[in-house]
Short mmCIF file of C-alpha atoms in Angstrom, two decimals:
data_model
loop_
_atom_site.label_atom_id
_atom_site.label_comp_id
_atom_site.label_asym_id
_atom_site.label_seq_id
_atom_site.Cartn_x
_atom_site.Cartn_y
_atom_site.Cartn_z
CA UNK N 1 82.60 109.24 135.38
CA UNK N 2 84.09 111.99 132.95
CA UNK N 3 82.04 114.57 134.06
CA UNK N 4 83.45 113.68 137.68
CA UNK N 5 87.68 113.54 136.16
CA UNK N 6 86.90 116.67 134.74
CA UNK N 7 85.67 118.51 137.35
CA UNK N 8 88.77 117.11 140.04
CA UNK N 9 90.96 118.67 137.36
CA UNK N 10 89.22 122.37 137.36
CA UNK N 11 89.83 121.71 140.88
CA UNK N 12 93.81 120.64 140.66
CA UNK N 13 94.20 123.48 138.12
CA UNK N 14 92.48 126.28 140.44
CA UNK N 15 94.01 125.07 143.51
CA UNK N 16 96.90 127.73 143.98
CA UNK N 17 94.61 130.09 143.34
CA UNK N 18 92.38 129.12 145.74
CA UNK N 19 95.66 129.00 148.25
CA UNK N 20 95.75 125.11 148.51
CA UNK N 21 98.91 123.47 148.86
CA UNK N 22 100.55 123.23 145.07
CA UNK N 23 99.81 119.85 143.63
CA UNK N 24 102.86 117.67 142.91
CA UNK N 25 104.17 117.18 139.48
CA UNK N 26 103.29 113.67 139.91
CA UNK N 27 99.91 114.64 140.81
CA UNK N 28 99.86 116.66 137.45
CA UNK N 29 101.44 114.38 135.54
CA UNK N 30 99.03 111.24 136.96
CA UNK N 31 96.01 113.66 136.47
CA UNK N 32 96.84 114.63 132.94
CA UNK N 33 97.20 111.15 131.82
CA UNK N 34 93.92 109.67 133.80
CA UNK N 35 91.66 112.58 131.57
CA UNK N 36 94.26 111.51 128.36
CA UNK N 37 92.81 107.83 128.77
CA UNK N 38 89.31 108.84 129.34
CA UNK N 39 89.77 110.99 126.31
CA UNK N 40 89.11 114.54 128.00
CA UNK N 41 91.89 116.06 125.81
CA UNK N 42 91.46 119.39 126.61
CA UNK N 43 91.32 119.66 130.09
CA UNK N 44 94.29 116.78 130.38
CA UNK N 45 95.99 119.83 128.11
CA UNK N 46 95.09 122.25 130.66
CA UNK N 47 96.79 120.03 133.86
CA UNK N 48 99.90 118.79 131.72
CA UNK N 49 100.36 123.25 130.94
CA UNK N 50 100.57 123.47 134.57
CA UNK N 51 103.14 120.84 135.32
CA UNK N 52 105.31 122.51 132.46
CA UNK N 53 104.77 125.82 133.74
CA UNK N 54 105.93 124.23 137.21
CA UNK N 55 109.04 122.77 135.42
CA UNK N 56 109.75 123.78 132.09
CA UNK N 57 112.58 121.28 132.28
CA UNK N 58 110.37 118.42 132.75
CA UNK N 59 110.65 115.96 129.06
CA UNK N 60 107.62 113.66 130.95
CA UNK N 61 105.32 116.91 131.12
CA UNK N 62 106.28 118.07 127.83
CA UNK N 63 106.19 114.64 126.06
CA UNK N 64 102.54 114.17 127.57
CA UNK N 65 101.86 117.61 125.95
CA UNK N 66 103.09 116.75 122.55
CA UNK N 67 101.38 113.96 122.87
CA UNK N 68 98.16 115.91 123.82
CA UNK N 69 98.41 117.81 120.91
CA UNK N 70 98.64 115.20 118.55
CA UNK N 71 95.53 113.94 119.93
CA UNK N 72 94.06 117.55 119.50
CA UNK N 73 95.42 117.80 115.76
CA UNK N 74 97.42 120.45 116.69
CA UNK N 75 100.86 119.56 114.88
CA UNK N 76 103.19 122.65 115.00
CA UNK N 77 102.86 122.69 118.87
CA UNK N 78 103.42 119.30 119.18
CA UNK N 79 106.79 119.21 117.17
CA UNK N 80 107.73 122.16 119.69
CA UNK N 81 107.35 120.13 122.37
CA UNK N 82 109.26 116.93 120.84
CA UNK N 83 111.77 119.26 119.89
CA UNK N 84 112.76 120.70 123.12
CA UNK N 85 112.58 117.34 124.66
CA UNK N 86 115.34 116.61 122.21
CA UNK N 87 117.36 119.92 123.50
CA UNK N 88 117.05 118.92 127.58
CA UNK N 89 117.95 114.75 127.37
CA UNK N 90 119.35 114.53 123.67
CA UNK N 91 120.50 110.66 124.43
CA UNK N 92 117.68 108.98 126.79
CA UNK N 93 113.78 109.07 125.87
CA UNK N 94 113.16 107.00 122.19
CA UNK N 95 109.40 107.74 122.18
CA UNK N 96 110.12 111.31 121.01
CA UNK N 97 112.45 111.04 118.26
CA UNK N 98 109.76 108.27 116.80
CA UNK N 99 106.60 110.72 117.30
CA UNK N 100 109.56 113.49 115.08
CA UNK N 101 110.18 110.40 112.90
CA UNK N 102 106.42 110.51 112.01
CA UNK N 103 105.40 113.97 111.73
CA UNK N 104 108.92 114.80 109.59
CA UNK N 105 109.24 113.69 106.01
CA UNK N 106 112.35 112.72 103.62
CA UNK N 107 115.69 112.11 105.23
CA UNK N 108 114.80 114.02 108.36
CA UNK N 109 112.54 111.89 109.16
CA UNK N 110 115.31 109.22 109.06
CA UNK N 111 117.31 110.94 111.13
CA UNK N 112 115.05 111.44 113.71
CA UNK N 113 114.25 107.10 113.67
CA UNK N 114 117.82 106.76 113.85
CA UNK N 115 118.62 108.71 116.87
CA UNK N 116 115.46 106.77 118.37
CA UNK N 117 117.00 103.56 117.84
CA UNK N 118 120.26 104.48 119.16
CA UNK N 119 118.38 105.57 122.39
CA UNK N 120 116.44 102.06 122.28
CA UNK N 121 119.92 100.67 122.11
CA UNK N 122 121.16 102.65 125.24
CA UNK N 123 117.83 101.24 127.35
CA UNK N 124 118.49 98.19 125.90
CA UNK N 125 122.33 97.99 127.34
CA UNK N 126 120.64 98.66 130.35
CA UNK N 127 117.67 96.32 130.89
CA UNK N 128 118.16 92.93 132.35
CA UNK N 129 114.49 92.19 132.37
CA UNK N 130 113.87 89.52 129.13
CA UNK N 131 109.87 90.88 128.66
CA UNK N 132 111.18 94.12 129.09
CA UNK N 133 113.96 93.88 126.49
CA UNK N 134 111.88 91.75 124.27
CA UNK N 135 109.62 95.24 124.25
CA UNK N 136 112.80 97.79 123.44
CA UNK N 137 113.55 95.39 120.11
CA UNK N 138 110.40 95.22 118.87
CA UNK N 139 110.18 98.96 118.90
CA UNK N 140 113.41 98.99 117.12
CA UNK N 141 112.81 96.77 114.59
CA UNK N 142 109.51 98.55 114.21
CA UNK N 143 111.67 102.12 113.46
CA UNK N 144 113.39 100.13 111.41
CA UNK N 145 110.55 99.19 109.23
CA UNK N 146 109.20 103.11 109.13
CA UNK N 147 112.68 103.93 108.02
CA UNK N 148 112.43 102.12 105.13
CA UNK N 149 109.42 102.51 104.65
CA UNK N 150 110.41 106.29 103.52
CA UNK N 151 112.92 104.69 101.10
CA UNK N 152 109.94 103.03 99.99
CA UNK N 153 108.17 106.40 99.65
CA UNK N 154 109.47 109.95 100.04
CA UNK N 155 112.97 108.78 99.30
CA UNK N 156 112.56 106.10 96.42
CA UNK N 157 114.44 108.36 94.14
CA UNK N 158 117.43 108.80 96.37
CA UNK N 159 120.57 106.60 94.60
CA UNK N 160 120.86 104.32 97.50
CA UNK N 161 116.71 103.90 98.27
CA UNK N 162 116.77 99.70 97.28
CA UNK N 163 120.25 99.00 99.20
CA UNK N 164 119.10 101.15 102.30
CA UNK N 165 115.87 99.21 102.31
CA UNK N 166 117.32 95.59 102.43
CA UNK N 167 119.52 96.94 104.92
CA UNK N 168 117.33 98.53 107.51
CA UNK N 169 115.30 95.29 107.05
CA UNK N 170 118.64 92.64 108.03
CA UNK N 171 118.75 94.90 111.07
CA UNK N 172 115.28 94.87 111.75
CA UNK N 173 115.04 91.08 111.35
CA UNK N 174 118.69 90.24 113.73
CA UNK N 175 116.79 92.26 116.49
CA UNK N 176 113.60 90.71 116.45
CA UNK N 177 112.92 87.91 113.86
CA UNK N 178 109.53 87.53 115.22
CA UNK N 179 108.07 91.14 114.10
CA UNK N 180 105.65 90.42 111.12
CA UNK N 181 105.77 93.77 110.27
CA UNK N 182 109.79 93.14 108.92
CA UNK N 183 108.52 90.14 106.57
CA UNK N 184 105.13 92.62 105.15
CA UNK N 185 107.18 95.26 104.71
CA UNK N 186 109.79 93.25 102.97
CA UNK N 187 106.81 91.86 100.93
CA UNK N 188 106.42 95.50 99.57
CA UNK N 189 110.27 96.00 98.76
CA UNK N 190 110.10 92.26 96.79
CA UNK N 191 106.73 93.52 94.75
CA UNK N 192 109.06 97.13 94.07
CA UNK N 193 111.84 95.01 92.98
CA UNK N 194 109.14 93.34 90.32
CA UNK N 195 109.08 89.85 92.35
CA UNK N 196 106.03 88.85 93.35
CA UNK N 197 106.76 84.76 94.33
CA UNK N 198 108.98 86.15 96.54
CA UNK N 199 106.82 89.15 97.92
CA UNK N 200 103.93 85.72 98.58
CA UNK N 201 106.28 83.98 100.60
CA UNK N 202 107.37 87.12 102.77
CA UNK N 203 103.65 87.64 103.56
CA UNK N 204 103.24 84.13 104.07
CA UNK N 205 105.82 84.28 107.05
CA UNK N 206 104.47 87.70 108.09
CA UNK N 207 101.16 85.78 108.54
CA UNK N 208 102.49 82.66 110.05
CA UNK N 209 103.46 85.02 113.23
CA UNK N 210 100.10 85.82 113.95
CA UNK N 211 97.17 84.08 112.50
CA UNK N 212 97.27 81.78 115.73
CA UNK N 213 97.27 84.18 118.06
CA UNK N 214 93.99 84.69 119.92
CA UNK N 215 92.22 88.14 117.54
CA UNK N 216 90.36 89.56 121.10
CA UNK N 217 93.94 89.83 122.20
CA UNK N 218 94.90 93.31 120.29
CA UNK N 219 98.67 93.22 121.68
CA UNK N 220 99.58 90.52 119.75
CA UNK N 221 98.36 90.75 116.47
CA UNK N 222 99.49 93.71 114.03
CA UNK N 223 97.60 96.83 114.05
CA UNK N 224 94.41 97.49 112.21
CA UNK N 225 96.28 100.05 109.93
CA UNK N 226 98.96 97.08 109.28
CA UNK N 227 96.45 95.02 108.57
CA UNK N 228 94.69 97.30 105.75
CA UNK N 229 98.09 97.48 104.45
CA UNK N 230 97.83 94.03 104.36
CA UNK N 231 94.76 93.51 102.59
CA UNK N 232 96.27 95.91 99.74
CA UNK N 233 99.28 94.26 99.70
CA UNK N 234 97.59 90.55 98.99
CA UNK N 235 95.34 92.25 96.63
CA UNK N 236 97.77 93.40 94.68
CA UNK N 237 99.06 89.77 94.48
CA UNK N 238 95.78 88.58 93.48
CA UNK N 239 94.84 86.69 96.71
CA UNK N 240 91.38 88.17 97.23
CA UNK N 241 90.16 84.83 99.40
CA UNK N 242 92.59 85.77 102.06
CA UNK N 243 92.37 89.55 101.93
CA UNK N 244 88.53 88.87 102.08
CA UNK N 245 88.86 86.81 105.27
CA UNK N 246 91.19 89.64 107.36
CA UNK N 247 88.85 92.05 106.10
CA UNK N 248 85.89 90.46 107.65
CA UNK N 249 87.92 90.00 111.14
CA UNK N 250 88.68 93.45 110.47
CA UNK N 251 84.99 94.44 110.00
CA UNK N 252 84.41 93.12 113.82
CA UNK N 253 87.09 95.31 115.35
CA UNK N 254 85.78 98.60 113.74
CA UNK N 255 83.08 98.51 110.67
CA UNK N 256 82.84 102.14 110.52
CA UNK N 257 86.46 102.33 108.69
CA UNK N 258 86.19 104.21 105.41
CA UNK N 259 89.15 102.51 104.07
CA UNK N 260 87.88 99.19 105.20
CA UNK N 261 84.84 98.95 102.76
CA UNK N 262 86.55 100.89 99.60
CA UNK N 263 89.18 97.53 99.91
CA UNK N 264 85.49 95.78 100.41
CA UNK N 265 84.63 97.26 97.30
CA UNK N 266 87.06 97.26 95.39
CA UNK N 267 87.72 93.35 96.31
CA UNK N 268 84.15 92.64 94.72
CA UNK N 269 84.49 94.40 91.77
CA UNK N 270 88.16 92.38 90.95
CA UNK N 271 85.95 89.85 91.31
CA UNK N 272 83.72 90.51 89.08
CA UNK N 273 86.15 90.77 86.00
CA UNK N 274 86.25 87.42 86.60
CA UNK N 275 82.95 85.80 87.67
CA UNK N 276 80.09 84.33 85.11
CA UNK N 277 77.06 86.36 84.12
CA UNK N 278 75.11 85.70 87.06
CA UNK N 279 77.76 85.54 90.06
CA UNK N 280 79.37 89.12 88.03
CA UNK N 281 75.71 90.68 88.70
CA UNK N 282 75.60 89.68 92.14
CA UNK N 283 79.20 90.84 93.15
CA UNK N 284 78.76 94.30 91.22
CA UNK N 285 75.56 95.07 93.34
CA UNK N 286 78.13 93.63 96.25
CA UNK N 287 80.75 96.03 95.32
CA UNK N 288 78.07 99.27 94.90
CA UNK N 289 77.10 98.56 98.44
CA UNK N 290 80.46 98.69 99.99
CA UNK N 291 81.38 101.85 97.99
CA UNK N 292 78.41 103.74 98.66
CA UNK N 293 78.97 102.68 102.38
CA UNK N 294 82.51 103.98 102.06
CA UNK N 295 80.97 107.02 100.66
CA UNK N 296 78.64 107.62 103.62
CA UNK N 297 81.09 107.09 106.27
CA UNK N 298 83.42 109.57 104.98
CA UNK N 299 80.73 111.83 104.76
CA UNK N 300 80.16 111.23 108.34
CA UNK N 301 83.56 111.36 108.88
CA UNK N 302 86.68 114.04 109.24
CA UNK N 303 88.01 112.20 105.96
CA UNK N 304 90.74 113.69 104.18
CA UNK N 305 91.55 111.12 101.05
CA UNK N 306 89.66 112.71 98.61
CA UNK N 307 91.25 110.67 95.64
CA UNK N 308 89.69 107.66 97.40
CA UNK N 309 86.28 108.84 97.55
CA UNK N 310 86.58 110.16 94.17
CA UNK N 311 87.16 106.91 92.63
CA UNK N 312 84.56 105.20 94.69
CA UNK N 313 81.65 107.55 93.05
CA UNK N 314 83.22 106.64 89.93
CA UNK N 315 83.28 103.41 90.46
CA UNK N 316 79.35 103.34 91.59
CA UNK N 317 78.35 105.06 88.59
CA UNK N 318 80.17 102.67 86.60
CA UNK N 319 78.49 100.03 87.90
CA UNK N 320 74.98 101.64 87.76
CA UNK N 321 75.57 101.99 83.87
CA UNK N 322 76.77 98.29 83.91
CA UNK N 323 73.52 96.96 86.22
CA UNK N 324 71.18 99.76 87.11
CA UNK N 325 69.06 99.59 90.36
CA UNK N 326 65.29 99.98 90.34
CA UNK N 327 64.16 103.11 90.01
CA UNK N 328 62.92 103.76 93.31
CA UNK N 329 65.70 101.99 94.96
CA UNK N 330 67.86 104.15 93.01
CA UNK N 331 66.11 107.29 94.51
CA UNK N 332 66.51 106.24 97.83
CA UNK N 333 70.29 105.85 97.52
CA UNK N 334 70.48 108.88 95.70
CA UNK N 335 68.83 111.03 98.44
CA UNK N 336 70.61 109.38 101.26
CA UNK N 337 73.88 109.65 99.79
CA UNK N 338 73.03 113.77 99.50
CA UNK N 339 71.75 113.74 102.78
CA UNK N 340 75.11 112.54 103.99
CA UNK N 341 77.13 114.88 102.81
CA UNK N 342 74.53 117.70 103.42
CA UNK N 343 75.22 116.63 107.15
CA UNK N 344 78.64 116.84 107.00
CA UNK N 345 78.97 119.91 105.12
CA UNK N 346 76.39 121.58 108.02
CA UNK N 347 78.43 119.78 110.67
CA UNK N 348 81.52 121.85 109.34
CA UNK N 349 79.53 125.28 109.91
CA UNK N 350 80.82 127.09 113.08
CA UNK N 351 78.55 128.57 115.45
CA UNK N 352 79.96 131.95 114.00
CA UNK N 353 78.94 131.00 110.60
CA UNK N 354 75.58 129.77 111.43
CA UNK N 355 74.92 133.03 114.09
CA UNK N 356 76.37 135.03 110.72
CA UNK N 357 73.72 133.10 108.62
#
């Protein structure tokens, strides 16, 4: 099936050449994104150039290519695109101020949410549909949320970081007082502000707003992101039952997260601290498990939270001079833990390096 998408878009991109009628910018635009959902990146890149280079003018095509490139990893590109989106339709199009939003830091990045919203605001002046318009404020109370969550971050130090956060999150919660993410991320402001009672009760709400909701629909629960955020964010306020339960519905979604089983990990070995002698034992060798897992998928994996996978080693040696394995169990870990990262160091090599070699 993706051999066959490809192939129909060598064709769409060689058909001038081959003095067939010019495809549509439509055509280009429908082509690009078919290959974008099959996840043929590249040659989706390749049709989306040529509807750009048709009409340079065009913020779909050159939104689709940011977009593109984002997927591709390639950020300073991307930005150019955004950016001269932002230079043809300066007022209309919100989806490109929140990819500059993201990829910005500091006030900047503020700016750019801002000038999202406002365009929300315009489509929302103009939409008469209730789904629709249900859609536009959740998106703004979302940028809303990511705005302060830079106070929370980049900007803490700025003079007005606390008042700027309660305020983004009243406006977030008049435009959609059904967005969970507005009660987590107050959660985090309440546990800044040194009050955790009132940081429980904000992710009790936060919960209450989805828990219900059916977890094979995806569109209406948070994201798997929010919910890692989640699990830290009840861990920190010492509810390890619950962040143990969203981890395991978690686990079925995607069990190949690296974050997922350091929180696994790191869960277990809170719990040791305060478990008897022979339930400690049993959640340390617990614990080891999920941090050399976390170990070996990052290994596997284009990682790049290094502190993280630092800690888990030293958290797995600290529990092998607590309770060491057997020795030939240890071995075995040992070896396949190297062999990991031996594969993912040789995965790294070029073909020039190798050929070089």
């Amino acid at each position: 099936m993706g051999s066959r998408r490809a192939k129909n878009a060598k064709r769409t991109v060689k058909q001038v050449e081959q003095g067939k009628p010019e495809p549509t910018m439509d055509q280009l635009l429908a082509k690009a994104q078919e290959l974008m959902d099959d996840n043929n990146y590249e040659t989706a890149l390749q049709v989306v150039t040529q509807a750009v280079n048709q009409d340079s003018n065009n913020t779909q095509a050159l939104l689709l290519a940011a977009i593109l490139q984002l997927e591709m990893g390639n950020i300073e590109p991307a930005i150019n695109c955004l950016l001269r989106c932002t230079e043809i339709s300066p007022d209309r199009g919100f989806e490109k101020y929140m990819y500059l939003g993201q990829f910005t830091v500091e006030l900047e990045s503020v700016r750019y949410y801002q000038l999202g919203i406002d365009a929300l605001q315009r489509d929302l002046e103009e939409v008469k549909d209730l789904e629709q318009a249900a859609v536009l404020k959740r998106k703004m109370a979302e940028a809303y949320v990511a705005m302060t969550e830079v106070y929370l971050t980049d900007c803490c130090f700025e003079n007005d970081a606390e008042k700027r956060c309660e305020e983004y999150l009243e406006r977030a919660n008049q435009i959609d007082p059904a967005c969970p993410e507005v009660y987590q991320t107050m959660a985090s402001v309440r546990l800044s502000q040194n009050r955790p009672d009132d940081a429980r009760e904000c992710l009790a709400k936060s919960m209450s707003l989805w828990a219900d909701r059916d977890s094979a629909d995806l569109s209406q629960i948070p994201s798997y992101e929010n919910r890692l955020a989640l699990v830290r964010l009840l861990l920190e306020l010492d509810d390890k039952e619950q962040a143990l339960s969203i981890m395991e519905n978690l686990q079925k979604e995607d069990d190949e997260n690296v974050d997922l089983w350091y929180l696994y990990g790191w869960t277990y070995h809170l719990q040791s601290e305060e478990s008897d002698a022979d339930e400690k034992a049993e959640l340390l060798d617990s614990a080891r498990e999920c941090f050399k897992q976390t170990i070996r998928l990052a290994a596997m994996q284009d990682f790049e939270n290094d502190g993280l996978i630092d800690h888990a080693r030293e958290l797995v040696a600290a529990i092998d001079a607590i309770r060491p394995l057997p020795s030939n169990n240890d071995k075995q870990d040992s070896d396949e833990l190297a062999n990991s990262e031996v594969e993912a160091e040789w995965e790294d090599l070029s073909d020039d390096d190798i050929e070089m070699q």
